[in-house]
mmCIF file of C-alpha atoms in Angstrom:
data_model
loop_
_atom_site.group_PDB
_atom_site.id
_atom_site.type_symbol
_atom_site.label_atom_id
_atom_site.label_comp_id
_atom_site.label_asym_id
_atom_site.label_seq_id
_atom_site.Cartn_x
_atom_site.Cartn_y
_atom_site.Cartn_z
ATOM 1 C CA MET O 1 0.177 -0.101 -0.038
ATOM 2 C CA MET O 2 1.373 3.412 -1.116
ATOM 3 C CA ARG O 3 1.333 6.112 1.856
ATOM 4 C CA SER O 4 -0.015 9.489 1.169
ATOM 5 C CA PRO O 5 0.679 11.823 4.009
ATOM 6 C CA GLN O 6 0.044 15.059 2.002
ATOM 7 C CA GLU O 7 -3.550 13.726 1.465
ATOM 8 C CA PRO O 8 -5.806 16.299 3.367
ATOM 9 C CA ASN O 9 -7.948 15.216 6.333
ATOM 10 C CA ARG O 10 -11.589 14.526 4.740
ATOM 11 C CA ASN O 11 -13.032 13.966 8.274
ATOM 12 C CA GLY O 12 -13.273 17.701 9.103
ATOM 13 C CA GLY O 13 -10.428 17.426 11.676
ATOM 14 C CA LEU O 14 -12.802 15.526 13.989
ATOM 15 C CA ARG O 15 -10.864 12.551 14.044
ATOM 16 C CA THR O 16 -7.449 11.796 12.530
ATOM 17 C CA PRO O 17 -7.320 8.315 10.762
ATOM 18 C CA SER O 18 -4.004 6.235 10.810
ATOM 19 C CA PRO O 19 -2.472 6.248 7.162
ATOM 20 C CA ARG O 20 -3.592 2.456 7.122
ATOM 21 C CA GLN O 21 -7.270 3.154 7.735
ATOM 22 C CA ARG O 22 -7.023 6.004 5.052
ATOM 23 C CA ASN O 23 -5.770 3.934 2.541
ATOM 24 C CA GLN O 24 -8.358 1.554 3.248
ATOM 25 C CA SER O 25 -11.282 3.873 3.173
ATOM 26 C CA GLN O 26 -9.606 5.342 -0.245
ATOM 27 C CA PHE O 27 -9.497 2.027 -1.749
ATOM 28 C CA GLN O 28 -13.143 1.321 -0.691
ATOM 29 C CA SER O 29 -14.198 4.510 -2.148
ATOM 30 C CA THR O 30 -12.791 3.723 -5.487
ATOM 31 C CA VAL O 31 -14.665 0.529 -5.562
ATOM 32 C CA SER O 32 -17.685 2.461 -4.812
ATOM 33 C CA VAL O 33 -17.006 5.137 -7.294
ATOM 34 C CA GLN O 34 -16.547 2.258 -10.028
ATOM 35 C CA LYS O 35 -19.688 0.652 -9.265
ATOM 36 C CA HIS O 36 -21.637 3.960 -9.147
ATOM 37 C CA ARG O 37 -20.144 4.470 -12.905
ATOM 38 C CA ARG O 38 -21.450 1.114 -13.760
ATOM 39 C CA PHE O 39 -24.760 1.965 -12.413
ATOM 40 C CA ASN O 40 -24.745 5.225 -14.303
ATOM 41 C CA ILE O 41 -23.770 3.758 -17.545
ATOM 42 C CA LEU O 42 -26.688 1.157 -17.221
ATOM 43 C CA ILE O 43 -29.017 3.916 -16.711
ATOM 44 C CA LEU O 44 -27.649 5.780 -19.710
ATOM 45 C CA ILE O 45 -28.106 2.696 -21.923
ATOM 46 C CA PHE O 46 -31.718 2.260 -20.838
ATOM 47 C CA ARG O 47 -32.570 6.169 -21.285
ATOM 48 C CA PHE O 48 -30.848 5.883 -24.676
ATOM 49 C CA ALA O 49 -32.982 2.867 -25.628
ATOM 50 C CA ALA O 50 -36.128 4.501 -24.600
ATOM 51 C CA PHE O 51 -35.179 7.785 -26.414
ATOM 52 C CA CYS O 52 -34.597 5.688 -29.744
ATOM 53 C CA PHE O 53 -37.882 3.725 -29.454
ATOM 54 C CA SER O 54 -40.243 6.582 -28.508
ATOM 55 C CA LEU O 55 -38.536 8.838 -31.259
ATOM 56 C CA ALA O 56 -39.153 6.221 -33.913
ATOM 57 C CA SER O 57 -42.732 5.566 -32.430
ATOM 58 C CA ALA O 58 -43.378 9.423 -32.981
ATOM 59 C CA ILE O 59 -42.006 9.520 -36.170
ATOM 60 C CA PHE O 60 -43.855 6.604 -37.351
ATOM 61 C CA MET O 61 -47.058 7.816 -36.313
ATOM 62 C CA PHE O 62 -46.521 11.714 -37.221
ATOM 63 C CA ALA O 63 -45.874 10.347 -40.876
ATOM 64 C CA ASN O 64 -48.803 7.839 -40.895
ATOM 65 C CA SER O 65 -50.943 9.700 -43.690
ATOM 66 C CA ARG O 66 -52.343 7.870 -46.810
ATOM 67 C CA GLY O 67 -54.537 8.394 -49.464
ATOM 68 C CA GLY O 68 -54.940 11.792 -51.518
ATOM 69 C CA SER O 69 -55.407 15.364 -50.156
ATOM 70 C CA ASP O 70 -56.906 16.041 -46.877
ATOM 71 C CA LEU O 71 -60.237 16.904 -48.501
ATOM 72 C CA ASP O 72 -60.706 13.366 -49.814
ATOM 73 C CA SER O 73 -63.259 11.036 -47.935
ATOM 74 C CA ASP O 74 -60.850 7.995 -48.343
ATOM 75 C CA SER O 75 -57.745 9.738 -46.876
ATOM 76 C CA LEU O 76 -56.386 8.594 -43.637
ATOM 77 C CA ARG O 77 -54.542 10.913 -41.669
ATOM 78 C CA TRP O 78 -53.188 10.002 -37.991
ATOM 79 C CA TYR O 79 -54.622 13.095 -36.379
ATOM 80 C CA HIS O 80 -58.182 11.989 -37.497
ATOM 81 C CA PHE O 81 -58.058 9.456 -34.530
ATOM 82 C CA ASP O 82 -57.879 10.614 -31.041
ATOM 83 C CA ALA O 83 -56.100 7.575 -29.868
ATOM 84 C CA PHE O 84 -53.375 7.885 -32.528
ATOM 85 C CA ARG O 85 -52.950 11.523 -31.572
ATOM 86 C CA PHE O 86 -52.432 10.385 -28.137
ATOM 87 C CA VAL O 87 -49.886 7.857 -29.208
ATOM 88 C CA ALA O 88 -47.912 10.535 -31.375
ATOM 89 C CA ILE O 89 -48.027 13.361 -28.695
ATOM 90 C CA ALA O 90 -46.988 10.721 -25.745
ATOM 91 C CA ALA O 91 -44.269 9.366 -27.911
ATOM 92 C CA ALA O 92 -42.922 12.561 -28.613
ATOM 93 C CA ILE O 93 -43.032 13.790 -24.963
ATOM 94 C CA VAL O 94 -41.225 10.853 -23.720
ATOM 95 C CA ALA O 95 -38.788 11.223 -26.547
ATOM 96 C CA LEU O 96 -37.925 14.859 -25.555
ATOM 97 C CA TYR O 97 -37.813 13.824 -21.632
ATOM 98 C CA SER O 98 -35.492 10.852 -22.490
ATOM 99 C CA LEU O 99 -33.131 13.274 -24.821
ATOM 100 C CA PHE O 100 -32.840 15.624 -21.806
ATOM 101 C CA GLU O 101 -32.104 12.480 -19.248
ATOM 102 C CA VAL O 102 -29.739 11.114 -21.746
ATOM 103 C CA GLY O 103 -27.697 14.441 -21.423
ATOM 104 C CA ALA O 104 -28.107 14.726 -17.904
ATOM 105 C CA SER O 105 -26.722 11.164 -17.493
ATOM 106 C CA VAL O 106 -23.566 11.857 -19.547
ATOM 107 C CA TRP O 107 -22.898 15.207 -17.745
ATOM 108 C CA GLU O 108 -23.166 13.034 -14.440
ATOM 109 C CA ILE O 109 -20.755 10.252 -15.786
ATOM 110 C CA SER O 110 -18.105 12.876 -17.290
ATOM 111 C CA ARG O 111 -18.210 15.512 -14.572
ATOM 112 C CA GLY O 112 -19.324 13.367 -11.490
ATOM 113 C CA ALA O 113 -22.150 16.049 -10.312
ATOM 114 C CA THR O 114 -25.577 15.902 -11.081
ATOM 115 C CA VAL O 115 -27.232 18.628 -13.118
ATOM 116 C CA PHE O 116 -29.730 19.988 -10.424
ATOM 117 C CA PRO O 117 -29.047 19.750 -6.847
ATOM 118 C CA GLU O 118 -28.887 16.150 -6.041
ATOM 119 C CA ALA O 119 -32.107 15.973 -3.895
ATOM 120 C CA VAL O 120 -33.823 17.701 -6.502
ATOM 121 C CA GLN O 121 -32.366 15.501 -9.463
ATOM 122 C CA VAL O 122 -33.228 12.173 -7.901
ATOM 123 C CA TRP O 123 -36.766 12.862 -7.275
ATOM 124 C CA PHE O 124 -37.336 14.668 -10.515
ATOM 125 C CA ASP O 125 -35.946 11.587 -12.246
ATOM 126 C CA PHE O 126 -38.284 9.196 -10.345
ATOM 127 C CA SER O 127 -41.444 11.042 -10.393
ATOM 128 C CA HIS O 128 -41.303 11.959 -14.082
ATOM 129 C CA ASP O 129 -40.106 8.444 -15.094
ATOM 130 C CA GLN O 130 -43.447 7.109 -13.043
ATOM 131 C CA VAL O 131 -45.779 9.707 -14.836
ATOM 132 C CA PHE O 132 -44.528 9.606 -18.183
ATOM 133 C CA ALA O 133 -44.588 5.620 -18.187
ATOM 134 C CA TYR O 134 -48.083 5.708 -17.173
ATOM 135 C CA MET O 135 -48.696 7.993 -19.868
ATOM 136 C CA LEU O 136 -47.007 6.156 -22.342
ATOM 137 C CA LEU O 137 -48.484 2.904 -21.461
ATOM 138 C CA SER O 138 -51.974 4.430 -21.625
ATOM 139 C CA ALA O 139 -51.607 5.958 -24.989
ATOM 140 C CA ASP O 140 -50.236 2.746 -26.424
ATOM 141 C CA SER O 141 -53.242 0.643 -25.030
ATOM 142 C CA ALA O 142 -55.820 3.107 -26.613
ATOM 143 C CA GLY O 143 -53.726 2.935 -29.840
ATOM 144 C CA THR O 144 -53.630 -0.987 -29.733
ATOM 145 C CA ALA O 145 -57.827 -0.794 -29.000
ATOM 146 C CA LEU O 146 -58.067 1.363 -31.813
ATOM 147 C CA ALA O 147 -55.723 -0.586 -34.553
ATOM 148 C CA ARG O 148 -57.830 -3.739 -33.551
ATOM 149 C CA THR O 149 -61.061 -1.957 -34.079
ATOM 150 C CA LEU O 150 -59.883 -0.492 -37.460
ATOM 151 C CA ARG O 151 -58.793 -3.956 -38.566
ATOM 152 C CA ASP O 152 -62.464 -5.201 -38.251
ATOM 153 C CA ARG O 153 -63.747 -2.425 -40.342
ATOM 154 C CA ASP O 154 -63.169 -1.919 -44.076
ATOM 155 C CA THR O 155 -60.445 0.783 -43.440
ATOM 156 C CA CYS O 156 -57.484 -1.676 -43.274
ATOM 157 C CA THR O 157 -58.680 -3.636 -46.387
ATOM 158 C CA ALA O 158 -58.604 -0.615 -48.582
ATOM 159 C CA ASN O 159 -55.656 0.849 -47.100
ATOM 160 C CA ASN O 160 -53.377 -1.896 -45.290
ATOM 161 C CA ALA O 161 -50.244 0.269 -44.901
ATOM 162 C CA PHE O 162 -51.802 2.799 -42.868
ATOM 163 C CA CYS O 163 -52.761 -0.175 -40.389
ATOM 164 C CA VAL O 164 -49.452 -1.749 -40.643
ATOM 165 C CA GLN O 165 -47.523 1.627 -39.993
ATOM 166 C CA SER O 166 -49.880 2.291 -36.712
ATOM 167 C CA ALA O 167 -49.427 -1.072 -35.438
ATOM 168 C CA ILE O 168 -45.330 -0.569 -35.937
ATOM 169 C CA SER O 169 -45.845 2.873 -34.050
ATOM 170 C CA VAL O 170 -47.918 1.157 -31.237
ATOM 171 C CA ALA O 171 -45.284 -1.566 -30.877
ATOM 172 C CA LEU O 172 -42.278 0.744 -30.861
ATOM 173 C CA GLY O 173 -44.216 2.706 -28.261
ATOM 174 C CA PHE O 174 -44.580 -0.138 -26.038
ATOM 175 C CA ALA O 175 -40.637 -1.034 -26.450
ATOM 176 C CA GLY O 176 -40.069 2.538 -25.350
ATOM 177 C CA PHE O 177 -42.524 1.912 -22.205
ATOM 178 C CA MET O 178 -40.332 -1.186 -21.313
ATOM 179 C CA PHE O 179 -37.011 0.887 -21.245
ATOM 180 C CA LEU O 180 -38.775 3.665 -19.310
ATOM 181 C CA GLY O 181 -39.916 1.394 -16.677
ATOM 182 C CA PHE O 182 -36.469 -0.203 -16.207
ATOM 183 C CA SER O 183 -34.903 3.310 -15.783
ATOM 184 C CA SER O 184 -38.063 4.022 -13.470
ATOM 185 C CA LEU O 185 -36.865 1.144 -11.483
ATOM 186 C CA LEU O 186 -33.261 2.049 -11.171
ATOM 187 C CA SER O 187 -34.050 5.807 -10.376
ATOM 188 C CA GLY O 188 -36.487 4.499 -7.743
ATOM 189 C CA PHE O 189 -33.358 2.436 -6.269
ATOM 190 C CA ARG O 190 -31.409 5.835 -6.420
ATOM 191 C CA VAL O 191 -34.096 7.530 -4.360
ATOM 192 C CA VAL O 192 -33.788 4.657 -1.715
ATOM 193 C CA CYS O 193 -30.083 5.030 -1.641
ATOM 194 C CA PHE O 194 -30.357 8.804 -1.330
ATOM 195 C CA ILE O 195 -32.862 8.693 1.494
ATOM 196 C CA LEU O 196 -30.567 6.009 3.048
ATOM 197 C CA ASN O 197 -27.261 7.438 2.765
ATOM 198 C CA GLY O 198 -27.912 11.113 2.016
ATOM 199 C CA SER O 199 -26.164 10.281 -1.250
ATOM 200 C CA ARG O 200 -27.020 9.056 -4.648
ATOM 201 C CA PHE O 201 -24.017 6.489 -4.172
ATOM 202 C CA HIS O 202 -25.543 3.088 -3.787
ATOM 203 C CA MET O 203 -24.415 1.240 -0.494
ATOM 204 C CA MET F 1 -44.341 11.786 35.079
ATOM 205 C CA MET F 2 -45.378 8.606 36.353
ATOM 206 C CA ARG F 3 -42.625 6.229 37.327
ATOM 207 C CA SER F 4 -42.856 2.611 36.562
ATOM 208 C CA PRO F 5 -39.886 0.670 38.302
ATOM 209 C CA GLN F 6 -41.738 -2.783 37.720
ATOM 210 C CA GLU F 7 -41.519 -2.431 33.941
ATOM 211 C CA PRO F 8 -38.953 -4.937 32.099
ATOM 212 C CA ASN F 9 -35.932 -3.706 30.591
ATOM 213 C CA ARG F 10 -36.365 -3.438 26.976
ATOM 214 C CA ASN F 11 -32.982 -2.915 26.073
ATOM 215 C CA GLY F 12 -31.694 -6.156 26.566
ATOM 216 C CA GLY F 13 -29.523 -5.698 29.388
ATOM 217 C CA LEU F 14 -27.067 -3.573 27.749
ATOM 218 C CA ARG F 15 -27.680 -0.330 29.298
ATOM 219 C CA THR F 16 -29.993 0.403 32.030
ATOM 220 C CA PRO F 17 -31.797 3.844 31.395
ATOM 221 C CA SER F 18 -33.115 6.114 34.080
ATOM 222 C CA PRO F 19 -36.830 5.731 34.808
ATOM 223 C CA ARG F 20 -37.116 9.459 33.228
ATOM 224 C CA GLN F 21 -35.493 8.263 30.036
ATOM 225 C CA ARG F 22 -37.547 5.134 29.918
ATOM 226 C CA ASN F 23 -40.983 6.936 30.283
ATOM 227 C CA GLN F 24 -39.855 9.491 27.883
ATOM 228 C CA SER F 25 -39.213 6.636 25.292
ATOM 229 C CA GLN F 26 -42.460 5.107 26.216
ATOM 230 C CA PHE F 27 -44.310 8.379 25.526
ATOM 231 C CA GLN F 28 -42.582 8.685 22.259
ATOM 232 C CA SER F 29 -43.346 5.072 21.177
ATOM 233 C CA THR F 30 -46.985 5.783 21.964
ATOM 234 C CA VAL F 31 -47.121 8.537 19.681
ATOM 235 C CA SER F 32 -45.460 6.405 17.104
ATOM 236 C CA VAL F 33 -47.914 3.933 17.368
ATOM 237 C CA GLN F 34 -50.975 6.368 17.151
ATOM 238 C CA LYS F 35 -49.123 7.719 14.065
ATOM 239 C CA HIS F 36 -48.668 4.370 12.808
ATOM 240 C CA ARG F 37 -52.294 3.543 13.244
ATOM 241 C CA ARG F 38 -53.539 6.870 11.441
ATOM 242 C CA PHE F 39 -51.383 5.668 8.513
ATOM 243 C CA ASN F 40 -52.894 2.236 8.349
ATOM 244 C CA ILE F 41 -56.341 3.572 8.562
ATOM 245 C CA LEU F 42 -55.547 5.781 5.629
ATOM 246 C CA ILE F 43 -54.181 2.758 3.628
ATOM 247 C CA LEU F 44 -57.432 0.829 4.572
ATOM 248 C CA ILE F 45 -59.780 3.784 3.477
ATOM 249 C CA PHE F 46 -57.813 3.681 -0.020
ATOM 250 C CA ARG F 47 -57.770 0.081 -0.455
ATOM 251 C CA PHE F 48 -61.476 -0.022 0.298
ATOM 252 C CA ALA F 49 -62.211 2.522 -2.337
ATOM 253 C CA ALA F 50 -60.230 0.890 -4.807
ATOM 254 C CA PHE F 51 -62.207 -2.381 -4.205
ATOM 255 C CA CYS F 52 -65.455 -0.591 -4.333
ATOM 256 C CA PHE F 53 -64.503 0.973 -7.477
ATOM 257 C CA SER F 54 -63.046 -1.786 -9.193
ATOM 258 C CA LEU F 55 -65.788 -4.383 -8.143
ATOM 259 C CA ALA F 56 -68.437 -1.960 -9.518
ATOM 260 C CA SER F 57 -66.502 -1.563 -12.806
ATOM 261 C CA ALA F 58 -66.244 -5.211 -13.109
ATOM 262 C CA ILE F 59 -70.024 -6.056 -12.626
ATOM 263 C CA PHE F 60 -71.136 -3.132 -14.910
ATOM 264 C CA MET F 61 -68.796 -4.789 -17.780
ATOM 265 C CA PHE F 62 -70.081 -8.220 -16.760
ATOM 266 C CA ALA F 63 -73.563 -7.396 -16.837
ATOM 267 C CA ASN F 64 -73.233 -5.483 -20.183
ATOM 268 C CA SER F 65 -75.247 -7.578 -22.653
ATOM 269 C CA ARG F 66 -78.187 -6.242 -24.737
ATOM 270 C CA GLY F 67 -80.099 -7.530 -27.457
ATOM 271 C CA GLY F 68 -81.908 -11.011 -27.864
ATOM 272 C CA SER F 69 -80.034 -14.239 -27.698
ATOM 273 C CA ASP F 70 -76.583 -14.698 -28.625
ATOM 274 C CA LEU F 71 -77.082 -15.801 -32.132
ATOM 275 C CA ASP F 72 -78.785 -12.300 -33.223
ATOM 276 C CA SER F 73 -76.809 -10.459 -35.198
ATOM 277 C CA ASP F 74 -77.660 -7.311 -33.615
ATOM 278 C CA SER F 75 -77.077 -8.602 -29.903
ATOM 279 C CA LEU F 76 -74.129 -6.916 -28.051
ATOM 280 C CA ARG F 77 -72.061 -8.616 -25.713
ATOM 281 C CA TRP F 78 -69.055 -7.272 -23.442
ATOM 282 C CA TYR F 79 -67.069 -10.490 -24.469
ATOM 283 C CA HIS F 80 -67.324 -9.858 -28.250
ATOM 284 C CA PHE F 81 -64.982 -6.886 -27.898
ATOM 285 C CA ASP F 82 -61.234 -7.677 -26.828
ATOM 286 C CA ALA F 83 -60.934 -4.265 -24.955
ATOM 287 C CA PHE F 84 -64.240 -4.641 -22.803
ATOM 288 C CA ARG F 85 -62.879 -8.421 -21.869
ATOM 289 C CA PHE F 86 -59.709 -6.798 -20.823
ATOM 290 C CA VAL F 87 -61.403 -4.035 -18.810
ATOM 291 C CA ALA F 88 -63.662 -6.783 -17.193
ATOM 292 C CA ILE F 89 -60.967 -9.054 -16.220
ATOM 293 C CA ALA F 90 -58.447 -6.330 -15.001
ATOM 294 C CA ALA F 91 -61.077 -4.755 -12.855
ATOM 295 C CA ALA F 92 -62.222 -8.236 -11.346
ATOM 296 C CA ILE F 93 -58.679 -9.267 -10.675
ATOM 297 C CA VAL F 94 -57.987 -5.664 -9.107
ATOM 298 C CA ALA F 95 -61.353 -6.044 -6.899
ATOM 299 C CA LEU F 96 -59.989 -9.434 -5.651
ATOM 300 C CA TYR F 97 -56.355 -8.162 -4.601
ATOM 301 C CA SER F 98 -58.049 -5.016 -3.007
ATOM 302 C CA LEU F 99 -60.311 -7.440 -0.882
ATOM 303 C CA PHE F 100 -57.361 -9.466 0.146
ATOM 304 C CA GLU F 101 -55.513 -6.096 0.845
ATOM 305 C CA VAL F 102 -58.590 -4.912 2.969
ATOM 306 C CA GLY F 103 -58.338 -7.962 4.900
ATOM 307 C CA ALA F 104 -54.853 -7.834 5.454
ATOM 308 C CA SER F 105 -55.022 -3.952 6.693
ATOM 309 C CA VAL F 106 -57.722 -4.897 8.997
ATOM 310 C CA TRP F 107 -55.712 -7.819 10.345
ATOM 311 C CA GLU F 108 -52.880 -5.616 10.812
ATOM 312 C CA ILE F 109 -54.684 -2.845 12.471
ATOM 313 C CA SER F 110 -56.352 -5.115 14.973
ATOM 314 C CA ARG F 111 -53.739 -7.277 15.725
ATOM 315 C CA GLY F 112 -50.429 -5.047 15.015
ATOM 316 C CA ALA F 113 -48.851 -7.484 12.974
ATOM 317 C CA THR F 114 -48.516 -8.509 9.203
ATOM 318 C CA VAL F 115 -50.282 -11.432 7.578
ATOM 319 C CA PHE F 116 -46.716 -12.429 5.897
ATOM 320 C CA PRO F 117 -43.411 -11.598 7.560
ATOM 321 C CA GLU F 118 -42.946 -7.971 7.518
ATOM 322 C CA ALA F 119 -40.229 -7.713 4.674
ATOM 323 C CA VAL F 120 -42.205 -10.300 2.454
ATOM 324 C CA GLN F 121 -45.393 -7.907 3.164
ATOM 325 C CA VAL F 122 -44.145 -4.570 2.245
ATOM 326 C CA TRP F 123 -42.423 -5.538 -0.974
ATOM 327 C CA PHE F 124 -45.434 -7.752 -1.855
ATOM 328 C CA ASP F 125 -47.948 -4.765 -1.419
ATOM 329 C CA PHE F 126 -45.867 -2.350 -3.360
ATOM 330 C CA SER F 127 -44.859 -4.506 -6.409
ATOM 331 C CA HIS F 128 -48.707 -5.698 -6.669
ATOM 332 C CA ASP F 129 -49.787 -2.176 -6.219
ATOM 333 C CA GLN F 130 -47.399 -1.016 -9.185
ATOM 334 C CA VAL F 131 -48.119 -3.973 -11.595
ATOM 335 C CA PHE F 132 -52.075 -4.055 -11.105
ATOM 336 C CA ALA F 133 -51.954 -0.206 -11.492
ATOM 337 C CA TYR F 134 -50.271 -0.356 -14.870
ATOM 338 C CA MET F 135 -52.604 -2.975 -15.681
ATOM 339 C CA LEU F 136 -55.806 -1.496 -14.905
ATOM 340 C CA LEU F 137 -54.735 1.751 -16.521
ATOM 341 C CA SER F 138 -53.850 0.059 -19.719
ATOM 342 C CA ALA F 139 -57.334 -2.018 -19.848
ATOM 343 C CA ASP F 140 -59.088 1.397 -19.083
ATOM 344 C CA SER F 141 -57.283 3.210 -21.707
ATOM 345 C CA ALA F 142 -58.162 0.585 -24.285
ATOM 346 C CA GLY F 143 -61.742 0.468 -23.138
ATOM 347 C CA THR F 144 -62.012 4.298 -23.730
ATOM 348 C CA ALA F 145 -60.286 3.985 -27.057
ATOM 349 C CA LEU F 146 -62.921 1.365 -28.221
ATOM 350 C CA ALA F 147 -66.006 3.095 -26.486
ATOM 351 C CA ARG F 148 -65.136 6.045 -28.514
ATOM 352 C CA THR F 149 -64.857 4.140 -31.793
ATOM 353 C CA LEU F 150 -68.008 2.671 -31.149
ATOM 354 C CA ARG F 151 -69.642 5.831 -30.675
ATOM 355 C CA ASP F 152 -68.732 6.897 -34.301
ATOM 356 C CA ARG F 153 -70.176 3.723 -35.736
ATOM 357 C CA ASP F 154 -73.709 2.684 -35.965
ATOM 358 C CA THR F 155 -73.593 0.678 -32.803
ATOM 359 C CA CYS F 156 -74.326 3.169 -30.276
ATOM 360 C CA THR F 157 -77.205 4.777 -32.077
ATOM 361 C CA ALA F 158 -78.787 1.340 -32.436
ATOM 362 C CA ASN F 159 -78.185 0.276 -28.718
ATOM 363 C CA ASN F 160 -77.175 3.407 -26.708
ATOM 364 C CA ALA F 161 -77.424 1.606 -23.318
ATOM 365 C CA PHE F 162 -74.643 -0.859 -24.101
ATOM 366 C CA CYS F 163 -72.633 2.057 -24.934
ATOM 367 C CA VAL F 164 -73.561 4.078 -21.748
ATOM 368 C CA GLN F 165 -72.960 1.059 -19.421
ATOM 369 C CA SER F 166 -69.411 0.674 -21.082
ATOM 370 C CA ALA F 167 -68.568 4.138 -20.308
ATOM 371 C CA ILE F 168 -69.801 3.968 -16.863
ATOM 372 C CA SER F 169 -67.484 0.947 -16.224
ATOM 373 C CA VAL F 170 -64.617 2.364 -17.692
ATOM 374 C CA ALA F 171 -65.020 5.576 -15.596
ATOM 375 C CA LEU F 172 -65.582 3.349 -12.405
ATOM 376 C CA GLY F 173 -62.139 1.668 -13.429
ATOM 377 C CA PHE F 174 -60.230 4.926 -13.466
ATOM 378 C CA ALA F 175 -61.454 5.747 -10.343
ATOM 379 C CA GLY F 176 -60.353 2.527 -8.948
ATOM 380 C CA PHE F 177 -56.787 3.114 -10.647
ATOM 381 C CA MET F 178 -56.544 6.617 -8.952
ATOM 382 C CA PHE F 179 -57.326 4.816 -5.373
ATOM 383 C CA LEU F 180 -54.721 1.961 -6.346
ATOM 384 C CA GLY F 181 -52.324 4.473 -7.291
ATOM 385 C CA PHE F 182 -52.551 6.420 -3.707
ATOM 386 C CA SER F 183 -52.339 2.865 -2.229
ATOM 387 C CA SER F 184 -49.180 2.283 -4.159
ATOM 388 C CA LEU F 185 -47.583 5.623 -2.957
ATOM 389 C CA LEU F 186 -48.313 4.665 0.774
ATOM 390 C CA SER F 187 -47.151 1.504 0.237
ATOM 391 C CA GLY F 188 -43.875 2.718 -1.328
ATOM 392 C CA PHE F 189 -43.440 4.894 1.509
ATOM 393 C CA ARG F 190 -43.700 1.779 3.812
ATOM 394 C CA VAL F 191 -41.145 0.072 1.995
ATOM 395 C CA VAL F 192 -38.647 3.054 2.295
ATOM 396 C CA CYS F 193 -39.235 3.034 5.808
ATOM 397 C CA PHE F 194 -38.856 -0.502 6.096
ATOM 398 C CA ILE F 195 -35.356 -0.044 4.290
ATOM 399 C CA LEU F 196 -34.369 2.768 6.643
ATOM 400 C CA ASN F 197 -35.448 1.611 10.100
ATOM 401 C CA GLY F 198 -35.833 -2.274 9.597
ATOM 402 C CA SER F 199 -39.655 -1.836 10.552
ATOM 403 C CA ARG F 200 -42.633 -0.731 8.571
ATOM 404 C CA PHE F 201 -43.386 2.054 11.405
ATOM 405 C CA HIS F 202 -42.677 5.309 9.962
ATOM 406 C CA MET F 203 -39.778 7.604 11.456
#
């Protein structure tokens, strides 16, 4: 073990540890920093996956227009259906939020500090994950129900591409929901760690 | 303050507290028990509300059959529609789960102990609250989308009672989801308290 007598006393002068104790706690804190880094990279991956899937879902739905002009009776537009509007807007909101969270995650990994103060950040992440996960699930369930009823009607025989594209968009939305749910679990774990230790570092 | 020298030593003989200290900690634990009781009664109320609303939602949907026999082409049955089946079954599952949780809550308030071991109970409550809340929201969103598309078709002009009854069932389901969400918040709080203190008693 290396000795580092020039290292400043981190305990605020209350108790002077022996060099051996100090080295050991340094070693433990290095392990904890590495674990914390791996945890953050896992969050980043989930966030990025949620961003990709929800963005793809939003693009597929926003581009979902078939038939001639808006005035034709047989033209199909995503914004003529309430549930599809909900799917498109929910996916777009989740994509924006996930993009922000990817940025926040990269910031945290590179600089070692959260964007907002730590207490705000952990609660912000967890609450928004929960609310947006509920919203996305609700939108995609409604989209599924609408897509199934459209299949029973003449709509899908007349213009199958519209139905297929809607179904793909809804499926991508469900994948986005899944990754948002995983992120929500991890950010919930961070909240518990923060309450336990007064720090987002786990254990 | 009253003295109670015959009170057994609760600290396991490690440290004998003065009678004054002992009385104070007794007083504090009485306050904590009262708080805990009020918290449990709040959970019981939310559980009972979730039970009532989801049971009503399930009954409204299960009884939702109009028209003559099953063979008539104009007869409407809830089980002919995927989304309505999902609404009925999800509401029934949540009603059963809430009934069990009402029982567990009453047991805990009357006997002061949980049905399962404490660690199992707090995690069981929280995880099931979360999963069933997602399920109920998903079912009711799908039900809403179907009810809206039925209104655009001839179905509702021909048999309005069927549509109205479906809409009521879905609305009751959303109310049930709301109370289940509140219960989920409280049981999440219990999980955090359990991790913090090693006991479900808060603070």
